[in-house]
PDB file of C-alpha atoms in Angstrom:
ATOM      1  CA  MET U 290      15.351  13.685   7.741  1.00  0.00           C
ATOM      2  CA  ARG U 291      11.956  12.300   7.979  1.00  0.00           C
ATOM      3  CA  LEU U 292      13.377   8.677   7.757  1.00  0.00           C
ATOM      4  CA  TYR U 293      15.351  10.044  10.603  1.00  0.00           C
ATOM      5  CA  ALA U 294      12.783  11.084  12.315  1.00  0.00           C
ATOM      6  CA  LEU U 295      10.870   8.402  12.059  1.00  0.00           C
ATOM      7  CA  ALA U 296      12.934   6.550  13.522  1.00  0.00           C
ATOM      8  CA  CYS U 297      13.536   8.670  16.910  1.00  0.00           C
ATOM      9  CA  PRO U 298       9.599  10.011  17.432  1.00  0.00           C
ATOM     10  CA  ARG U 299      10.531  10.847  20.950  1.00  0.00           C
ATOM     11  CA  VAL U 300      12.978  13.810  19.479  1.00  0.00           C
ATOM     12  CA  ALA U 301      12.068  17.047  17.930  1.00  0.00           C
ATOM     13  CA  PHE U 302      13.557  17.418  14.515  1.00  0.00           C
ATOM     14  CA  SER U 303      14.443  20.632  12.772  1.00  0.00           C
ATOM     15  CA  LEU U 304      16.246  21.474   9.166  1.00  0.00           C
ATOM     16  CA  ILE U 305      17.569  25.048   8.463  1.00  0.00           C
ATOM     17  CA  GLU U 306      18.925  25.949   5.570  1.00  0.00           C
ATOM     18  CA  ASP U 307      20.269  29.315   4.495  1.00  0.00           C
ATOM     19  CA  GLY U 308      18.261  31.406   7.306  1.00  0.00           C
ATOM     20  CA  ARG U 309      15.103  29.018   6.010  1.00  0.00           C
ATOM     21  CA  THR U 310      13.366  25.948   8.269  1.00  0.00           C
ATOM     22  CA  VAL U 311      12.866  23.205   5.572  1.00  0.00           C
ATOM     23  CA  PHE U 312      11.979  20.910   7.598  1.00  0.00           C
ATOM     24  CA  ARG U 313      10.806  21.099  11.287  1.00  0.00           C
ATOM     25  CA  SER U 314       8.942  17.751  13.567  1.00  0.00           C
ATOM     26  CA  PRO U 315       7.866  18.629  16.869  1.00  0.00           C
ATOM     27  CA  GLU U 316       8.363  15.684  19.431  1.00  0.00           C
ATOM     28  CA  CYS U 317       5.903  13.111  19.695  1.00  0.00           C
ATOM     29  CA  ALA U 318       4.685  10.502  21.825  1.00  0.00           C
ATOM     30  CA  THR U 319       4.451   7.257  19.200  1.00  0.00           C
ATOM     31  CA  LEU U 320       5.917   6.429  16.181  1.00  0.00           C
ATOM     32  CA  ALA U 321       1.843   6.847  15.287  1.00  0.00           C
ATOM     33  CA  GLU U 322       2.193  10.672  16.176  1.00  0.00           C
ATOM     34  CA  ARG U 323       5.477  11.106  14.552  1.00  0.00           C
ATOM     35  CA  VAL U 324       3.458   9.469  11.167  1.00  0.00           C
ATOM     36  CA  ALA U 325       0.370  11.637  11.425  1.00  0.00           C
ATOM     37  CA  GLU U 326       2.544  15.051  11.920  1.00  0.00           C
ATOM     38  CA  ILE U 327       4.597  13.774   8.559  1.00  0.00           C
ATOM     39  CA  PHE U 328       2.263  11.865   6.017  1.00  0.00           C
ATOM     40  CA  GLY U 329      -0.348  13.172   7.158  1.00  0.00           C
ATOM     41  CA  ARG U 330      -3.663  12.230   9.205  1.00  0.00           C
ATOM     42  CA  GLN U 331      -5.642   9.677   6.987  1.00  0.00           C
ATOM     43  CA  THR U 332      -2.333   8.068   6.388  1.00  0.00           C
ATOM     44  CA  ALA U 333      -1.768   7.338  10.387  1.00  0.00           C
ATOM     45  CA  GLU U 334      -5.624   6.532  10.511  1.00  0.00           C
ATOM     46  CA  ALA U 335      -5.095   3.768   7.590  1.00  0.00           C
ATOM     47  CA  LEU U 336      -2.389   1.927   9.782  1.00  0.00           C
ATOM     48  CA  VAL U 337      -2.137  -1.153  12.027  1.00  0.00           C
ATOM     49  CA  PRO U 338       0.134  -1.643  15.681  1.00  0.00           C
ATOM     50  CA  ILE U 339       2.314  -5.154  14.948  1.00  0.00           C
ATOM     51  CA  GLU U 340       5.162  -6.244  17.628  1.00  0.00           C
ATOM     52  CA  CYS U 341       6.448 -10.195  17.519  1.00  0.00           C
ATOM     53  CA  ALA U 342       9.441 -11.748  18.978  1.00  0.00           C
ATOM     54  CA  GLU U 343      11.670 -14.946  18.677  1.00  0.00           C
ATOM     55  CA  PRO U 344      14.789 -15.774  19.638  1.00  0.00           C
ATOM     56  CA  GLY U 345      16.904 -13.141  18.253  1.00  0.00           C
ATOM     57  CA  LEU U 346      14.612 -11.318  15.842  1.00  0.00           C
ATOM     58  CA  ARG U 347      11.787  -8.707  16.756  1.00  0.00           C
ATOM     59  CA  LEU U 348       9.777  -6.975  14.444  1.00  0.00           C
ATOM     60  CA  SER U 349       7.448  -3.652  14.904  1.00  0.00           C
ATOM     61  CA  GLY U 350       6.131  -1.016  14.029  1.00  0.00           C
ATOM     62  CA  LEU U 351       2.933  -0.219  11.542  1.00  0.00           C
ATOM     63  CA  ILE U 352       1.891  -1.135   8.712  1.00  0.00           C
ATOM     64  CA  GLY U 353      -1.276  -0.624   6.221  1.00  0.00           C
ATOM     65  CA  ARG U 354      -4.896  -2.538   6.674  1.00  0.00           C
ATOM     66  CA  PRO U 355      -5.822  -4.851   4.478  1.00  0.00           C
ATOM     67  CA  GLY U 356      -6.629  -2.585   0.510  1.00  0.00           C
ATOM     68  CA  VAL U 357      -4.787  -0.373   1.533  1.00  0.00           C
ATOM     69  CA  GLY U 358      -2.053   0.242  -0.639  1.00  0.00           C
ATOM     70  CA  ARG U 359      -0.570   3.071  -3.113  1.00  0.00           C
ATOM     71  CA  SER U 360       0.636   3.017  -6.195  1.00  0.00           C
ATOM     72  CA  THR U 361       4.343   3.358  -5.307  1.00  0.00           C
ATOM     73  CA  ARG U 362       6.996   2.195  -2.890  1.00  0.00           C
ATOM     74  CA  HIS U 363       7.651   5.722  -1.400  1.00  0.00           C
ATOM     75  CA  GLU U 364       5.613   4.856   1.657  1.00  0.00           C
ATOM     76  CA  MET U 365       7.066   1.917   2.358  1.00  0.00           C
ATOM     77  CA  ILE U 366       9.843   2.252   5.087  1.00  0.00           C
ATOM     78  CA  VAL U 367      11.963  -0.008   6.248  1.00  0.00           C
ATOM     79  CA  PHE U 368      14.473  -0.170   9.562  1.00  0.00           C
ATOM     80  CA  VAL U 369      17.346  -2.574  10.788  1.00  0.00           C
ATOM     81  CA  ASN U 370      18.501  -1.941  14.136  1.00  0.00           C
ATOM     82  CA  ALA U 371      16.747   1.655  13.958  1.00  0.00           C
ATOM     83  CA  ARG U 372      18.521   2.638  10.881  1.00  0.00           C
ATOM     84  CA  PRO U 373      16.808   3.646   7.613  1.00  0.00           C
ATOM     85  CA  VAL U 374      17.505   0.593   4.611  1.00  0.00           C
ATOM     86  CA  ASP U 375      17.022  -0.787   2.093  1.00  0.00           C
ATOM     87  CA  SER U 376      16.804  -4.739   2.093  1.00  0.00           C
ATOM     88  CA  ARG U 377      15.230  -6.926  -0.899  1.00  0.00           C
ATOM     89  CA  THR U 378      14.091  -9.410   1.494  1.00  0.00           C
ATOM     90  CA  LEU U 379      12.028  -7.107   3.872  1.00  0.00           C
ATOM     91  CA  ASN U 380      10.844  -5.375   0.971  1.00  0.00           C
ATOM     92  CA  TYR U 381       9.985  -8.973  -1.000  1.00  0.00           C
ATOM     93  CA  ALA U 382       8.830 -10.503   2.970  1.00  0.00           C
ATOM     94  CA  LEU U 383       6.172  -6.608   2.795  1.00  0.00           C
ATOM     95  CA  ILE U 384       4.826  -7.539  -0.531  1.00  0.00           C
ATOM     96  CA  GLU U 385       4.102 -11.672  -0.412  1.00  0.00           C
ATOM     97  CA  SER U 386       2.560 -10.459   2.643  1.00  0.00           C
ATOM     98  CA  TYR U 387      -0.288  -8.584   1.431  1.00  0.00           C
ATOM     99  CA  HIS U 388      -1.075 -10.818  -2.037  1.00  0.00           C
ATOM    100  CA  GLU U 389      -4.374 -11.408  -0.169  1.00  0.00           C
ATOM    101  CA  SER U 390      -4.714  -7.931   1.016  1.00  0.00           C
ATOM    102  CA  LEU U 391      -4.253  -6.149  -2.373  1.00  0.00           C
ATOM    103  CA  PRO U 392      -4.012  -6.245  -5.556  1.00  0.00           C
ATOM    104  CA  ARG U 393      -1.560  -6.276  -7.899  1.00  0.00           C
ATOM    105  CA  GLY U 394       0.879  -2.948  -8.874  1.00  0.00           C
ATOM    106  CA  ARG U 395      -0.101  -1.846  -5.348  1.00  0.00           C
ATOM    107  CA  TYR U 396       1.906  -1.862  -2.380  1.00  0.00           C
ATOM    108  CA  PRO U 397       1.641  -1.623   1.190  1.00  0.00           C
ATOM    109  CA  LEU U 398       2.080   1.095   3.348  1.00  0.00           C
ATOM    110  CA  ALA U 399       4.492   0.062   6.351  1.00  0.00           C
ATOM    111  CA  PHE U 400       6.567   1.673   9.219  1.00  0.00           C
ATOM    112  CA  VAL U 401       8.580  -0.979   9.824  1.00  0.00           C
ATOM    113  CA  PHE U 402      11.945  -2.100  12.195  1.00  0.00           C
ATOM    114  CA  PHE U 403      13.364  -4.891  12.552  1.00  0.00           C
ATOM    115  CA  GLU U 404      16.199  -5.545  15.150  1.00  0.00           C
ATOM    116  CA  CYS U 405      18.621  -8.658  14.583  1.00  0.00           C
ATOM    117  CA  ASP U 406      22.097  -8.985  16.316  1.00  0.00           C
ATOM    118  CA  PRO U 407      24.335  -6.651  14.194  1.00  0.00           C
ATOM    119  CA  ALA U 408      26.080  -9.622  13.406  1.00  0.00           C
ATOM    120  CA  ALA U 409      24.061 -10.781  11.330  1.00  0.00           C
ATOM    121  CA  VAL U 410      23.602  -8.139   8.852  1.00  0.00           C
ATOM    122  CA  ASP U 411      26.098  -6.891   6.353  1.00  0.00           C
ATOM    123  CA  VAL U 412      26.292  -3.672   5.993  1.00  0.00           C
ATOM    124  CA  ASN U 413      28.930  -3.255   3.161  1.00  0.00           C
ATOM    125  CA  VAL U 414      26.549  -4.253   0.032  1.00  0.00           C
ATOM    126  CA  HIS U 415      26.364  -0.386  -0.947  1.00  0.00           C
ATOM    127  CA  PRO U 416      29.374   2.772  -0.616  1.00  0.00           C
ATOM    128  CA  ALA U 417      26.654   4.882   1.305  1.00  0.00           C
ATOM    129  CA  LYS U 418      25.466   1.887   3.508  1.00  0.00           C
ATOM    130  CA  HIS U 419      22.156   1.757   2.271  1.00  0.00           C
ATOM    131  CA  GLU U 420      21.221  -1.354   1.616  1.00  0.00           C
ATOM    132  CA  VAL U 421      21.998  -4.221   3.458  1.00  0.00           C
ATOM    133  CA  ARG U 422      22.334  -8.234   3.064  1.00  0.00           C
ATOM    134  CA  PHE U 423      21.348 -11.040   5.615  1.00  0.00           C
ATOM    135  CA  ARG U 424      23.858 -13.930   6.306  1.00  0.00           C
ATOM    136  CA  ASP U 425      20.605 -15.712   6.308  1.00  0.00           C
ATOM    137  CA  SER U 426      18.314 -14.228   4.271  1.00  0.00           C
ATOM    138  CA  ARG U 427      15.276 -17.319   4.194  1.00  0.00           C
ATOM    139  CA  LEU U 428      15.412 -17.106   8.222  1.00  0.00           C
ATOM    140  CA  VAL U 429      14.635 -13.078   8.326  1.00  0.00           C
ATOM    141  CA  HIS U 430      12.053 -13.561   5.445  1.00  0.00           C
ATOM    142  CA  ASP U 431       9.475 -16.581   7.300  1.00  0.00           C
ATOM    143  CA  PHE U 432      10.136 -14.432  10.151  1.00  0.00           C
ATOM    144  CA  VAL U 433       8.579 -11.140   8.987  1.00  0.00           C
ATOM    145  CA  TYR U 434       6.561 -12.711   6.475  1.00  0.00           C
ATOM    146  CA  ARG U 435       4.742 -15.014   8.749  1.00  0.00           C
ATOM    147  CA  THR U 436       4.027 -11.906  11.289  1.00  0.00           C
ATOM    148  CA  LEU U 437       2.629  -9.687   8.898  1.00  0.00           C
ATOM    149  CA  LYS U 438       0.548 -12.584   7.194  1.00  0.00           C
ATOM    150  CA  ASP U 439      -0.623 -12.789  10.299  1.00  0.00           C
ATOM    151  CA  ALA U 440      -1.041  -9.423  11.651  1.00  0.00           C
ATOM    152  CA  LEU U 441      -3.285  -8.959   8.145  1.00  0.00           C
ATOM    153  CA  ALA U 442      -5.628 -11.952   9.473  1.00  0.00           C
ATOM    154  CA  ASP U 443      -5.813 -11.063  12.667  1.00  0.00           C
ATOM    155  CA  THR U 444      -6.672  -7.549  11.238  1.00  0.00           C
ATOM    156  CA  ARG U 445      -9.410  -8.610   8.486  1.00  0.00           C
ATOM    157  CA  ALA U 446     -11.358 -10.869  11.147  1.00  0.00           C
ATOM    158  CA  GLY U 447     -11.593  -7.834  13.719  1.00  0.00           C
ATOM    159  CA  MET U 448     -13.330  -5.148  10.413  1.00  0.00           C
ATOM    160  CA  SER U 449     -16.664  -4.202  11.121  1.00  0.00           C
ATOM    161  CA  ALA U 450     -18.942  -3.695   8.118  1.00  0.00           C
ATOM    162  CA  GLN U 451     -18.640  -0.045   8.823  1.00  0.00           C
ATOM    163  CA  ASP U 452     -14.609  -0.748   8.067  1.00  0.00           C
ATOM    164  CA  HIS U 453     -15.382  -1.903   4.656  1.00  0.00           C
ATOM    165  CA  ALA U 454     -17.152   0.028   3.890  1.00  0.00           C
ATOM    166  CA  ALA U 455     -14.786   3.066   4.802  1.00  0.00           C
ATOM    167  CA  MET U 456     -11.795   1.440   3.076  1.00  0.00           C
ATOM    168  CA  GLN U 457     -13.815   0.988  -0.412  1.00  0.00           C
ATOM    169  CA  ALA U 458     -15.190   4.468  -0.431  1.00  0.00           C
ATOM    170  CA  PRO U 459     -15.678   5.927  -3.746  1.00  0.00           C
ATOM    171  CA  ALA U 460     -12.959   8.413  -4.489  1.00  0.00           C
ATOM    172  CA  ASN U 461     -14.613  11.652  -6.786  1.00  0.00           C
ATOM    173  CA  GLY U 462     -17.708  11.363  -5.915  1.00  0.00           C
ATOM    174  CA  VAL U 463     -17.799   8.144  -8.132  1.00  0.00           C
ATOM    175  CA  ALA U 464     -19.132   5.025  -7.150  1.00  0.00           C
ATOM    176  CA  THR U 465     -18.361   1.616  -8.946  1.00  0.00           C
ATOM    177  CA  THR U 466     -19.037  -1.619  -8.621  1.00  0.00           C
ATOM    178  CA  PRO U 467     -16.543  -3.383  -8.269  1.00  0.00           C
ATOM    179  CA  ALA U 468     -14.580  -1.037  -5.864  1.00  0.00           C
ATOM    180  CA  ASP U 469     -11.654   0.178  -5.655  1.00  0.00           C
ATOM    181  CA  ASN U 470      -9.652  -2.237  -4.038  1.00  0.00           C
ATOM    182  CA  ALA U 471     -12.070  -4.820  -3.921  1.00  0.00           C
ATOM    183  CA  MET U 472     -11.508  -8.633  -3.168  1.00  0.00           C
ATOM    184  CA  LEU U 473     -14.387 -10.574  -4.435  1.00  0.00           C
ATOM    185  CA  SER U 474     -15.144 -14.524  -3.573  1.00  0.00           C
ATOM    186  CA  SER U 475     -16.530 -14.189  -6.864  1.00  0.00           C
ATOM    187  CA  ALA U 476     -15.840 -13.191 -10.433  1.00  0.00           C
ATOM    188  CA  PRO U 477     -18.168  -9.868 -11.535  1.00  0.00           C
ATOM    189  CA  THR U 478     -19.822 -10.011 -14.713  1.00  0.00           C
ATOM    190  CA  THR U 479     -21.082  -6.195 -14.836  1.00  0.00           C
ATOM    191  CA  PHE U 480     -18.799  -2.872 -14.526  1.00  0.00           C
ATOM    192  CA  SER U 481     -21.530   0.078 -13.193  1.00  0.00           C
ATOM    193  CA  ALA U 482     -20.601   3.097 -12.189  1.00  0.00           C
ATOM    194  CA  THR U 483     -22.759   5.793 -10.330  1.00  0.00           C
ATOM    195  CA  PHE U 484     -21.130   9.682 -11.190  1.00  0.00           C
ATOM    196  CA  PRO U 485     -22.803  12.930  -9.375  1.00  0.00           C
ATOM    197  CA  HIS U 486     -24.456  13.352 -12.966  1.00  0.00           C
ATOM    198  CA  ALA U 487     -25.213  12.258 -16.130  1.00  0.00           C
ATOM    199  CA  MET U 488     -22.412  10.706 -17.911  1.00  0.00           C
ATOM    200  CA  VAL U 489     -22.045   7.957 -21.019  1.00  0.00           C
ATOM    201  CA  LEU U 490     -19.407   5.301 -20.762  1.00  0.00           C
ATOM    202  CA  THR U 491     -16.950   6.214 -23.487  1.00  0.00           C
ATOM    203  CA  SER U 492     -14.507   3.941 -22.380  1.00  0.00           C
ATOM    204  CA  LEU U 493     -13.918   0.754 -20.711  1.00  0.00           C
ATOM    205  CA  ARG U 494     -10.408  -0.931 -20.326  1.00  0.00           C
ATOM    206  CA  LEU U 495      -9.784  -4.184 -18.482  1.00  0.00           C
ATOM    207  CA  THR U 496      -6.333  -5.240 -17.529  1.00  0.00           C
ATOM    208  CA  GLY U 497      -4.458  -8.375 -15.690  1.00  0.00           C
ATOM    209  CA  GLY U 498      -5.653 -11.908 -15.224  1.00  0.00           C
ATOM    210  CA  PRO U 499      -3.491 -14.685 -15.426  1.00  0.00           C
ATOM    211  CA  SER U 500      -2.383 -13.738 -19.139  1.00  0.00           C
ATOM    212  CA  ASN U 501      -2.068  -9.946 -17.830  1.00  0.00           C
ATOM    213  CA  GLN U 502      -3.424  -9.090 -20.881  1.00  0.00           C
ATOM    214  CA  ALA U 503      -5.484  -5.877 -22.134  1.00  0.00           C
ATOM    215  CA  VAL U 504      -9.329  -5.903 -23.317  1.00  0.00           C
ATOM    216  CA  ASP U 505     -11.385  -3.671 -24.413  1.00  0.00           C
ATOM    217  CA  VAL U 506     -15.144  -3.767 -23.222  1.00  0.00           C
ATOM    218  CA  ALA U 507     -17.574  -3.368 -26.187  1.00  0.00           C
ATOM    219  CA  LEU U 508     -20.242  -0.697 -25.160  1.00  0.00           C
ATOM    220  CA  SER U 509     -23.287   0.116 -26.420  1.00  0.00           C
ATOM    221  CA  ALA U 510     -22.666   3.293 -29.546  1.00  0.00           C
ATOM    222  CA  GLU U 511     -26.627   4.403 -28.281  1.00  0.00           C
ATOM    223  CA  ALA U 512     -26.378   4.399 -24.803  1.00  0.00           C
ATOM    224  CA  ALA U 513     -28.118   7.562 -23.281  1.00  0.00           C
ATOM    225  CA  PRO U 514     -26.488   9.786 -20.386  1.00  0.00           C
ATOM    226  CA  ALA U 515     -27.472   8.077 -16.883  1.00  0.00           C
ATOM    227  CA  VAL U 516     -26.977   8.554 -13.487  1.00  0.00           C
ATOM    228  CA  THR U 517     -25.360   5.039 -13.268  1.00  0.00           C
ATOM    229  CA  VAL U 518     -24.417   3.460 -15.925  1.00  0.00           C
ATOM    230  CA  SER U 519     -23.209  -0.453 -16.876  1.00  0.00           C
ATOM    231  CA  ALA U 520     -20.993  -2.360 -19.421  1.00  0.00           C
ATOM    232  CA  PRO U 521     -20.929  -6.461 -19.343  1.00  0.00           C
ATOM    233  CA  LEU U 522     -17.708  -7.851 -18.629  1.00  0.00           C
ATOM    234  CA  PRO U 523     -16.178 -11.271 -20.149  1.00  0.00           C
ATOM    235  CA  ALA U 524     -15.668 -14.346 -18.263  1.00  0.00           C
ATOM    236  CA  LEU U 525     -12.869 -13.459 -15.186  1.00  0.00           C
ATOM    237  CA  ALA U 526     -10.202 -16.210 -14.155  1.00  0.00           C
ATOM    238  CA  PRO U 527      -9.157 -15.714 -10.722  1.00  0.00           C
ATOM    239  CA  GLY U 528      -6.728 -12.836 -10.513  1.00  0.00           C
ATOM    240  CA  THR U 529      -6.127  -9.201  -9.715  1.00  0.00           C
ATOM    241  CA  TYR U 530      -7.584  -6.838 -12.484  1.00  0.00           C
ATOM    242  CA  ALA U 531      -7.304  -3.073 -13.006  1.00  0.00           C
ATOM    243  CA  ALA U 532     -10.570  -1.050 -15.170  1.00  0.00           C
ATOM    244  CA  ALA U 533      -9.339   1.967 -16.794  1.00  0.00           C
ATOM    245  CA  TRP U 534     -12.721   3.922 -17.298  1.00  0.00           C
ATOM    246  CA  THR U 535     -13.688   7.327 -19.325  1.00  0.00           C
ATOM    247  CA  ALA U 536     -17.006   9.013 -19.130  1.00  0.00           C
ATOM    248  CA  LYS U 537     -18.494  11.960 -20.595  1.00  0.00           C
ATOM    249  CA  GLY U 538     -21.601  14.224 -19.815  1.00  0.00           C
ATOM    250  CA  ALA U 539     -24.009  15.966 -21.817  1.00  0.00           C
ATOM    251  CA  ASP U 540     -22.068  19.200 -21.893  1.00  0.00           C
ATOM    252  CA  GLY U 541     -18.398  17.985 -22.946  1.00  0.00           C
ATOM    253  CA  HIS U 542     -17.198  17.252 -19.328  1.00  0.00           C
ATOM    254  CA  GLN U 543     -15.157  14.382 -19.252  1.00  0.00           C
ATOM    255  CA  MET U 544     -14.114  11.910 -16.123  1.00  0.00           C
ATOM    256  CA  ASN U 545     -11.557   9.106 -15.734  1.00  0.00           C
ATOM    257  CA  GLY U 546     -10.663   6.328 -13.182  1.00  0.00           C
ATOM    258  CA  VAL U 547      -9.051   3.312 -12.755  1.00  0.00           C
ATOM    259  CA  VAL U 548     -10.705   0.565 -10.526  1.00  0.00           C
ATOM    260  CA  ARG U 549      -8.437  -2.631  -9.003  1.00  0.00           C
ATOM    261  CA  PHE U 550     -10.280  -5.162  -7.783  1.00  0.00           C
ATOM    262  CA  MET U 551      -8.990  -8.552  -6.954  1.00  0.00           C
ATOM    263  CA  VAL U 552     -11.434 -12.370  -7.981  1.00  0.00           C
ATOM    264  CA  HIS U 553      -9.978 -14.908  -5.920  1.00  0.00           C
TER     265      HIS U 553
END
């Protein structure tokens, strides 16, 4: 139901089952308002509008800002001629366009509408007609990829220092260097974390890079609890990485997290 509500933001939707309302969304003036109604205001504020048209092709909707991603594809939603569908061509173009904007393993936020000649779409790929295939998938892919890539570049160029700081805001009161979703021009040599109270870093596992191997970073066994702790990192080649850490306080309280970053 929420997919149809996204497709028609100016229509109010209600789903009642056995006398109980299981879904309701009022009439909304814009797609952004509908996204905020269904997915929350924070999600809507992380999006930027896109719109581009070429002969026979049109793409519009909302996409996530550079650095804003999800661990699953659940909020990567595409429509073809106003119908919610699954399309490998569109999904691949979306993911590929964020190659320089998201670490590996993260998926973009997207609520995008692709329009083309109905005769250029094969809707008989799946019995439920949910999956579609394009007659000229390369043409569609290149148009969508180019549109999204340009939109992300324009957005990145217009982001202020405050925008970048907000994008890298610490989660759960723990600030790390590198920050989560950071895009770095040079490889970091140290991992550090600042906690709300004194902790000891008990483990740090680094995964990713060209070989996508996991490495356990050596930590000092004699480290004393501190608000800011750090550990030296091995030499890192360009690539995407995930640093999974755990820490323990003097009172036995434990914390853990994963920081994802990209080295260009």
